[in-house]
XYZ file of C-alpha atoms in Angstrom:
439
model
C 72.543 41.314 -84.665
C 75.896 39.655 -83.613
C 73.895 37.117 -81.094
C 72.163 36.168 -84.548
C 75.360 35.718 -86.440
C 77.091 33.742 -83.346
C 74.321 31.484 -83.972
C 74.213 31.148 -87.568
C 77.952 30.225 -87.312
C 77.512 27.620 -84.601
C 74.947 26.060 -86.685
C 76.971 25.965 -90.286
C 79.713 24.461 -87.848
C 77.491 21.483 -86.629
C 76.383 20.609 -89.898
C 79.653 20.937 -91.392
C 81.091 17.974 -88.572
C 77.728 15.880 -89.408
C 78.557 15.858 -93.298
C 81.823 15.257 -92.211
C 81.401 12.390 -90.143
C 78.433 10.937 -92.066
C 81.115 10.822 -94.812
C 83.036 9.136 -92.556
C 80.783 6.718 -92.081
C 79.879 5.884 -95.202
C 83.520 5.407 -96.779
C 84.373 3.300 -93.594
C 81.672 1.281 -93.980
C 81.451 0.987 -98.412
C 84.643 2.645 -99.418
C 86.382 5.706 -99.961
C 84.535 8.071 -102.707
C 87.076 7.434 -105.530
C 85.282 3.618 -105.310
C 88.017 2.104 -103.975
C 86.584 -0.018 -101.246
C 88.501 -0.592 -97.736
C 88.218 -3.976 -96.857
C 87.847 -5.181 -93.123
C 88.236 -8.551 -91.361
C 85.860 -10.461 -88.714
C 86.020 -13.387 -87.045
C 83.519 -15.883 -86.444
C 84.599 -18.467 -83.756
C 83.287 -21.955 -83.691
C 80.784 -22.888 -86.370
C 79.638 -25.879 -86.412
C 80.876 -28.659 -89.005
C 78.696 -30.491 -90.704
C 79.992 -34.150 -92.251
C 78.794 -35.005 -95.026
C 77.830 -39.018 -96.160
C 77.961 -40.095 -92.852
C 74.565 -41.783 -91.707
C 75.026 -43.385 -96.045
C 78.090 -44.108 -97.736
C 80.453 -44.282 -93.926
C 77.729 -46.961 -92.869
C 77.653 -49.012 -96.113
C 81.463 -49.387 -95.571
C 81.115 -50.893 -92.177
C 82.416 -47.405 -90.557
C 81.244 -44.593 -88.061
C 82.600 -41.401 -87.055
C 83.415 -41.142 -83.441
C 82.378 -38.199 -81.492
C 85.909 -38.500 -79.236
C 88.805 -36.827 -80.940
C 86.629 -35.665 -83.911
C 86.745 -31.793 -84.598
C 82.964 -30.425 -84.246
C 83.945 -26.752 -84.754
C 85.953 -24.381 -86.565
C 87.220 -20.827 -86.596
C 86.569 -18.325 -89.712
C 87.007 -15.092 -90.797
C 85.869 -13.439 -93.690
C 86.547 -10.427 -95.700
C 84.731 -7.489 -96.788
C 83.738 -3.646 -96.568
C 82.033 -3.090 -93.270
C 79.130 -2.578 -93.806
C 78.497 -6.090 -95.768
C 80.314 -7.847 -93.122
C 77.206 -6.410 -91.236
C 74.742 -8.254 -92.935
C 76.752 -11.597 -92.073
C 75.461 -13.539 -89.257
C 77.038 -16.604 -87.369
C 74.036 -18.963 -88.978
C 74.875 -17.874 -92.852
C 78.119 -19.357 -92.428
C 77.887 -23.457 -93.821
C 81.013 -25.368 -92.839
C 81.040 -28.931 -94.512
C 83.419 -31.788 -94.457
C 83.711 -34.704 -96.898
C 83.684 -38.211 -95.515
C 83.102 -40.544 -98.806
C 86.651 -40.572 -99.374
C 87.290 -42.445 -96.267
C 87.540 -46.442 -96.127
C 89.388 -47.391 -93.137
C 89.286 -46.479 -89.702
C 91.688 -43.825 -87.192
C 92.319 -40.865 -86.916
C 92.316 -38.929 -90.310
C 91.945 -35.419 -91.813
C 89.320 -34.279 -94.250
C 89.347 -30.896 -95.833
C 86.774 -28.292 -94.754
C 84.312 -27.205 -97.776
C 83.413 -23.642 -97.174
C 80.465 -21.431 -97.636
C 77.029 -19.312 -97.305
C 73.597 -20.707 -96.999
C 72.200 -17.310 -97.958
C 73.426 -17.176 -101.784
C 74.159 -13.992 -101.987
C 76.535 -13.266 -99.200
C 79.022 -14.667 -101.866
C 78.764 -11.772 -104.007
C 79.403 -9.229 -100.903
C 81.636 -11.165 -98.621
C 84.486 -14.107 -99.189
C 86.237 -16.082 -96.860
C 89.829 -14.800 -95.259
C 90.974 -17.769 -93.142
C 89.494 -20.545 -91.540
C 91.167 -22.935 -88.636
C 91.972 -25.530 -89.184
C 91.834 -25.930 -92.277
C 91.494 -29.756 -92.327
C 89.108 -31.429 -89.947
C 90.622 -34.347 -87.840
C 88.000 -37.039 -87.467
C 88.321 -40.318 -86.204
C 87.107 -43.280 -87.841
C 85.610 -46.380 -86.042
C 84.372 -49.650 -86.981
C 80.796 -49.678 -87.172
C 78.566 -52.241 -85.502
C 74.918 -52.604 -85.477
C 72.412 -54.570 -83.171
C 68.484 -54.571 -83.352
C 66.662 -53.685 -79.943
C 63.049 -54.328 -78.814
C 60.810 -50.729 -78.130
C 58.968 -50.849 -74.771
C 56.140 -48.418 -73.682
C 55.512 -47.182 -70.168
C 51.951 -46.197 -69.529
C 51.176 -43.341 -67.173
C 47.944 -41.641 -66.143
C 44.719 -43.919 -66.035
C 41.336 -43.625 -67.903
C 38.114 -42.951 -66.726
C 35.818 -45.042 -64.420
C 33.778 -47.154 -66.989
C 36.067 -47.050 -69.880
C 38.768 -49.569 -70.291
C 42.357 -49.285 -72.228
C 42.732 -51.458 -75.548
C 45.774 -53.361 -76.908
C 48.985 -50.705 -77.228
C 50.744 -51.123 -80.720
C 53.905 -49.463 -81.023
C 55.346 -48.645 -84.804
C 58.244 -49.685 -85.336
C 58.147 -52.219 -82.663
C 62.131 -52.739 -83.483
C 64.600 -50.981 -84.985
C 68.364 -51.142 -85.733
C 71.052 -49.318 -83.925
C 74.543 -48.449 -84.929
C 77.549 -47.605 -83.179
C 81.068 -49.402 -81.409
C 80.175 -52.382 -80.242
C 81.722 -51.707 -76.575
C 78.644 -49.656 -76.429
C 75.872 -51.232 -78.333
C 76.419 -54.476 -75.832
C 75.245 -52.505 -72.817
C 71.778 -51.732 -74.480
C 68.930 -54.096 -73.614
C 66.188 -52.260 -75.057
C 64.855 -48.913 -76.338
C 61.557 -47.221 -74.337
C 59.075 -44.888 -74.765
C 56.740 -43.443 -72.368
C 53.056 -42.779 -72.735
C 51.278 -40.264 -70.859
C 47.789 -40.736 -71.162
C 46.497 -38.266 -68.450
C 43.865 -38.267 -65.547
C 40.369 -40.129 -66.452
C 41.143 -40.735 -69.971
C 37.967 -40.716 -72.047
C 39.271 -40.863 -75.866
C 42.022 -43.134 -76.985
C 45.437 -41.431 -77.771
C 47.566 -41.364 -80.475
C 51.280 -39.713 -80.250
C 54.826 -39.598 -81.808
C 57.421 -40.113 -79.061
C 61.180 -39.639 -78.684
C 62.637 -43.306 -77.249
C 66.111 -43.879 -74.496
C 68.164 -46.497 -74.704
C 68.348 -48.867 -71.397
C 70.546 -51.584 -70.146
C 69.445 -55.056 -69.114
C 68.903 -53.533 -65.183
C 66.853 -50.826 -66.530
C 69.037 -48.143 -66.268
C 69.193 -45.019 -68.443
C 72.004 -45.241 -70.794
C 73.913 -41.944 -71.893
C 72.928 -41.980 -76.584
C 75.200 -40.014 -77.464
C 77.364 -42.294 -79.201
C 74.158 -44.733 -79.882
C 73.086 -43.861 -83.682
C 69.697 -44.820 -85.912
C 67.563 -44.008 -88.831
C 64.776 -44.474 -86.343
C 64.250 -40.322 -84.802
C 60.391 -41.088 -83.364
C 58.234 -44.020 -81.941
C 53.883 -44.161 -83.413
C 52.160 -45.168 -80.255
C 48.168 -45.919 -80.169
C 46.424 -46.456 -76.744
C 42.521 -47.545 -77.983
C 40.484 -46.328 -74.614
C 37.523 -48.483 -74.744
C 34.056 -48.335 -73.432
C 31.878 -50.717 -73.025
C 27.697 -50.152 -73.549
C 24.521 -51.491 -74.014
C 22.481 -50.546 -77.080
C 18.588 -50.652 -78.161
C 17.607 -51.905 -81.287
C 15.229 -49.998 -83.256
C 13.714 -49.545 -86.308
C 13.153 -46.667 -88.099
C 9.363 -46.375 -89.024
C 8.178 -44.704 -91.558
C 4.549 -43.207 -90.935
C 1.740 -42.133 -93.145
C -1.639 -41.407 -92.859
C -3.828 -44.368 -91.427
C -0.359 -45.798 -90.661
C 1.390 -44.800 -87.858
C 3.689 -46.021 -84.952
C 1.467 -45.439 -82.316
C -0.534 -47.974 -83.636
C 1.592 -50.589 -84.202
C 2.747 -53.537 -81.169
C 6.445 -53.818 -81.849
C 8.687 -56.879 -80.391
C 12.398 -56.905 -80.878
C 14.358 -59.891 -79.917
C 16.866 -58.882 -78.192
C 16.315 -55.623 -77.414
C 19.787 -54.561 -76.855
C 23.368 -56.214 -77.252
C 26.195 -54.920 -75.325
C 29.201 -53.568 -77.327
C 32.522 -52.320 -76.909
C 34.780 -50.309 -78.759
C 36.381 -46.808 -78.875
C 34.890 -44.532 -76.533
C 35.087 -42.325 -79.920
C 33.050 -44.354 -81.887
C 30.754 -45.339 -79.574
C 30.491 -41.937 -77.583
C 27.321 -40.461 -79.056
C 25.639 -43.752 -79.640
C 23.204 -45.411 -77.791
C 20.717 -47.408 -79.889
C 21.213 -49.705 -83.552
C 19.047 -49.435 -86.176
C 18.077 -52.619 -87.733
C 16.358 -51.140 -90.766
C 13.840 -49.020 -92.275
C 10.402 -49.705 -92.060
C 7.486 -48.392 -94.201
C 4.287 -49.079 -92.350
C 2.515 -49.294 -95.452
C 3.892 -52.605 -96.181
C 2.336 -54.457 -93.101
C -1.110 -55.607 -93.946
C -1.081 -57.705 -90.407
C 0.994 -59.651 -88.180
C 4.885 -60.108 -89.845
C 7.775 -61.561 -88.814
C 11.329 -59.955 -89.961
C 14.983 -60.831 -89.208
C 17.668 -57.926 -89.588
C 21.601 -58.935 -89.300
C 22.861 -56.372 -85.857
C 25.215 -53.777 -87.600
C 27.943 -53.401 -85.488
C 30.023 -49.689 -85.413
C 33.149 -50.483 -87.338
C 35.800 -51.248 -84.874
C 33.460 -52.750 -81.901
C 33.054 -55.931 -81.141
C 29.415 -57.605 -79.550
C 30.145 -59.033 -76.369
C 26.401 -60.376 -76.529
C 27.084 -63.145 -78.780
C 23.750 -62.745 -80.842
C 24.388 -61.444 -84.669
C 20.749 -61.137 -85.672
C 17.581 -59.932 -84.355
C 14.033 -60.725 -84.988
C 10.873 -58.195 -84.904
C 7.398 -58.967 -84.706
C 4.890 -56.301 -85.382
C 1.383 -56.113 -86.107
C -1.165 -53.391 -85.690
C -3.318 -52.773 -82.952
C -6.388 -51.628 -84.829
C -6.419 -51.833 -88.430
C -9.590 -52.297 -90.797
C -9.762 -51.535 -94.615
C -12.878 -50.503 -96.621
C -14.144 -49.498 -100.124
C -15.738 -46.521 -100.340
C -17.511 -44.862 -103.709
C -17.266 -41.334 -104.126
C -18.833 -39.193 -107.488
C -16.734 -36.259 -106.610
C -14.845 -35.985 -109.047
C -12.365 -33.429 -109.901
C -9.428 -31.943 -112.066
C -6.725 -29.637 -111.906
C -3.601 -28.164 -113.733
C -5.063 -27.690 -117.431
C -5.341 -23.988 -119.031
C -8.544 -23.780 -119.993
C -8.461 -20.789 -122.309
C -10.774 -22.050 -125.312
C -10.704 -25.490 -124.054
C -13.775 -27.725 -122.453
C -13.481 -30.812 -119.935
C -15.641 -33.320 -119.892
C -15.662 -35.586 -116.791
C -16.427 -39.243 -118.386
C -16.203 -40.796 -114.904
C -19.171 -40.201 -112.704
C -17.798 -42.838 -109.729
C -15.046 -43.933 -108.235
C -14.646 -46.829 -105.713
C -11.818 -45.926 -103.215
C -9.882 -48.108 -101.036
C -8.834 -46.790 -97.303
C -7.575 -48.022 -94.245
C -7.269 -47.271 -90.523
C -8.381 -47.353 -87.502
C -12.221 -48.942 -87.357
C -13.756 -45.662 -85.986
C -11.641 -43.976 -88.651
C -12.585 -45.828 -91.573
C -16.004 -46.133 -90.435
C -16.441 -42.632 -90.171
C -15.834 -42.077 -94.105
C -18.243 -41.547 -96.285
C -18.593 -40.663 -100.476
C -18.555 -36.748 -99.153
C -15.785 -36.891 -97.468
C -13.446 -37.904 -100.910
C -13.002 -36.259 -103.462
C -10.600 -37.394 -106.990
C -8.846 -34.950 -108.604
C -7.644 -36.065 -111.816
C -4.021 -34.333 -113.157
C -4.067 -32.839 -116.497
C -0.229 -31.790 -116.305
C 0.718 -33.589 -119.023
C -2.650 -32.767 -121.325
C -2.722 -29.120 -122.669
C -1.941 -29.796 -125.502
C -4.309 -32.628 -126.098
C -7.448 -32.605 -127.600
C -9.904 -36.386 -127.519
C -10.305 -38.676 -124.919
C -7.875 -39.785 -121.905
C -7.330 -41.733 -119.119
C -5.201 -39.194 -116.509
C -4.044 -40.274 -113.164
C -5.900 -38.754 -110.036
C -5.220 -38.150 -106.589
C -7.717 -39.078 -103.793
C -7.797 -36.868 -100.833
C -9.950 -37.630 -97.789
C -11.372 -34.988 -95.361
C -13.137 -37.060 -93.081
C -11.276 -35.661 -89.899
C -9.813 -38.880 -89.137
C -6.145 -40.715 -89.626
C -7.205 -42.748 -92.764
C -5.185 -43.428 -95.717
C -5.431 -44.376 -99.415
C -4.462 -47.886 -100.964
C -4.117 -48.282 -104.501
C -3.741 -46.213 -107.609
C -6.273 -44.710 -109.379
C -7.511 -42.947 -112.884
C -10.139 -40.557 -114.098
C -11.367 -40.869 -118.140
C -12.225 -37.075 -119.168
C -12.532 -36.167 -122.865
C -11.085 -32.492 -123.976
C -12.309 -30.459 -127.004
C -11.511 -26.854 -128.193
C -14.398 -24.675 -127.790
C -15.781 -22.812 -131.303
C -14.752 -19.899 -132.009
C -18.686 -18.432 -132.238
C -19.251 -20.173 -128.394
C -17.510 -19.177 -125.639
C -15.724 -21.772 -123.362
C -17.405 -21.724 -119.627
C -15.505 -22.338 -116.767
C -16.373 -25.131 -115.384
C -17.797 -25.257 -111.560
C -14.245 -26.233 -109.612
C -14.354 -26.726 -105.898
C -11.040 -26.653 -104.215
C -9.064 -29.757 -103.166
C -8.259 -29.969 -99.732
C -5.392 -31.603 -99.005
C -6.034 -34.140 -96.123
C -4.981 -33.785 -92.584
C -1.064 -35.708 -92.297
């Protein structure tokens, strides 16, 4: 029983120095519990200052600031409970000095603008002291020169591919600074690394150094410019030769294989940007609809040239001649005649067309082979449900002959359509199904 009140005691001790100290804590760090705060100090050495109207109002005077005997950094320290001064880091702190007041050169002080870029850190913390107070900054006569941009290539491109013209952007720009200084630069460079066996052209945003008239690196820090990055473009070409086509279009009794093609020339060399021209290797002249050729033709197409490439061949158009190998046309009459697509619920058809001459074309064994059996016209009645007398509908002619034949021309069917009585029953008439031919 005592070993259990020896502990008991031990325990109400430790918690009684936790409270204690975590009350400690807490008024050390806010304030003491009747809300009066205790307020601390810290110091915060060398934060940057940053001048204000420098690169604007300075330069339109004629004047720069000089790095030499110019202060870059100050001390502060601020004020508060702390646990707010806690919150407060080095990069919240925004020191700021004033240079549109100035209009003459030397040495000169400026007053030190002080403050938070966080907001509200000015609601929890305040500034105690800073040093110094002023900024010294010294004031130069500013003098300005424009310099060329150079570009130094490294790497190489690929076997077969070749580099284009470099353009540069800006390919000059102004630099300011004392004049003692500006004199020694000759130029500004940039350098372009295009990598091993370049296959795609290269486009990048460079940083630039300053160089004297020998070619030697010059230290910037004093060099100044509204200029902070250098567009360079390196084209990597390739050079290729390309087929000219056409693009056929085939139908039945119609098709490529039958067709002697001649294109003069049959290719053009071209060169360009290997990214343009990467994934090409032929030109289409045009579209062709085999249709259209009822025998030997003669067509010139203009050679379209990828946008951006140039045609080392010299030769802008092209000519094709074309004619079919074996082509024959014949007239064939059919009486199978057909329809399709009416409801014919109480209605009756009557087919007033008992023939129907058919013009084909194809090969000769093709066309030969045809005969009235092997078309049939099927005459559309989409557009006719609700009709009642006589019409003449548009038809379809499909052959089933086995053979690559096709169908010239348009064609009709005249059917008459009645309601059936009411006392007589319509009849359906006998419809064979229309086969579609073989494309």
């Amino acid at each position: 029983m005592k070993i259990d009140i020896r502990k008991r005691k031990a325990f109400y001790i430790a918690l009684a120095t936790l409270v204690a100290v975590t009350i400690w804590i807490y008024v050390d760090m806010t304030g003491s519990p009747d809300g009066t705060a205790r307020i601390m100090t810290k110091e915060f050495k060398d934060i940057p200052i940053e001048y204000l109207w420098e690169d604007t109002v300075l330069a339109d005077r004629g004047l720069m600031l000089l790095e030499e005997g110019t202060d870059t950094t100050v001390d502060v320290t601020l004020q508060g409970t702390r646990w707010n001064l806690a919150k407060v880091d080095r990069d919240d702190i925004l020191i700021q000095a004033d240079l549109s007041g100035i209009t003459s050169t030397g040495v000169q002080t400026v007053p030190n603008k002080t403050g938070f870029t966080t907001r509200s850190l000015s609601q929890i913390v305040e500034f105690h002291e800073i040093k110094p107070y002023t900024a010294t900054v010294n004031i130069g006569e500013l003098y300005s020169k424009t310099v060329d941009v150079h570009c130094e290539v490294v790497g190489n491109v690929a076997e077969g591919y070749s580099a284009g013209e470099l353009t540069l952007s800006p390919t000059t720009f102004e630099i300011r600074g004392q004049q003692e200084i500006l004199d020694q630069v000759s130029y500004a460079k940039v350098t372009l690394d295009i990598g091993t066996d370049a296959v795609s052209s290269v486009s990048q945003l460079l940083d630039y150094e300053f160089y004297d008239a020998n070619g030697q690196l010059l230290n910037d820090k004093d060099i100044h410019s509204n200029v902070e990055q250098v567009q360079v473009d390196l084209p990597v070409n390739v050079t290729k030769e390309l087929a000219l086509t056409v693009d056929f279009r085939e139908s039945p009794g119609a098709r490529r294989s039958n067709v002697v093609v001649d294109i003069n020339p049959k290719s053009v060399t071209v060169t360009g940007e290997a990214d343009i021209l990467r994934d090409v290797d032929s030109l289409v002249l045009s579209e062709f609809d085999l249709t259209k050729l009822d025998s030997s033709a003669v067509y010139n197409y203009v050679i379209p040239i990828p946008e951006g490439c140039e045609n080392l061949s010299g030769v802008s158009q092209a000519t094709m001649r074309l004619h079919f190998k074996d082509m024959t046309t014949a007239t064939v009459t059919t009486d199978r005649i057909r329809y399709e697509n009416l409801n014919t619920e109480g209605r009756q058809v009557d087919l007033l067309t008992m023939e129907v001459s058919v013009d084909i074309f194809g090969t000769h064994a093709d066309v030969e082979a045809v005969t009235g059996e092997d078309i049939m016209v099927v005459a559309d009645l989409t557009d006719f449900n609700n009709a009642v007398g006589s019409y003449t509908v548009p038809a379809k002619v499909l052959v089933n002959s086995g053979g690559d034949v096709g169908v010239s021309g348009s064609y009709q069917v005249r059917v008459n359509i009645s309601d059936v009585p009411d006392d007589q029953p319509s009849e359906e008439p006998d419809q064979e199904p229309a086969e579609e031919p073989a494309q």
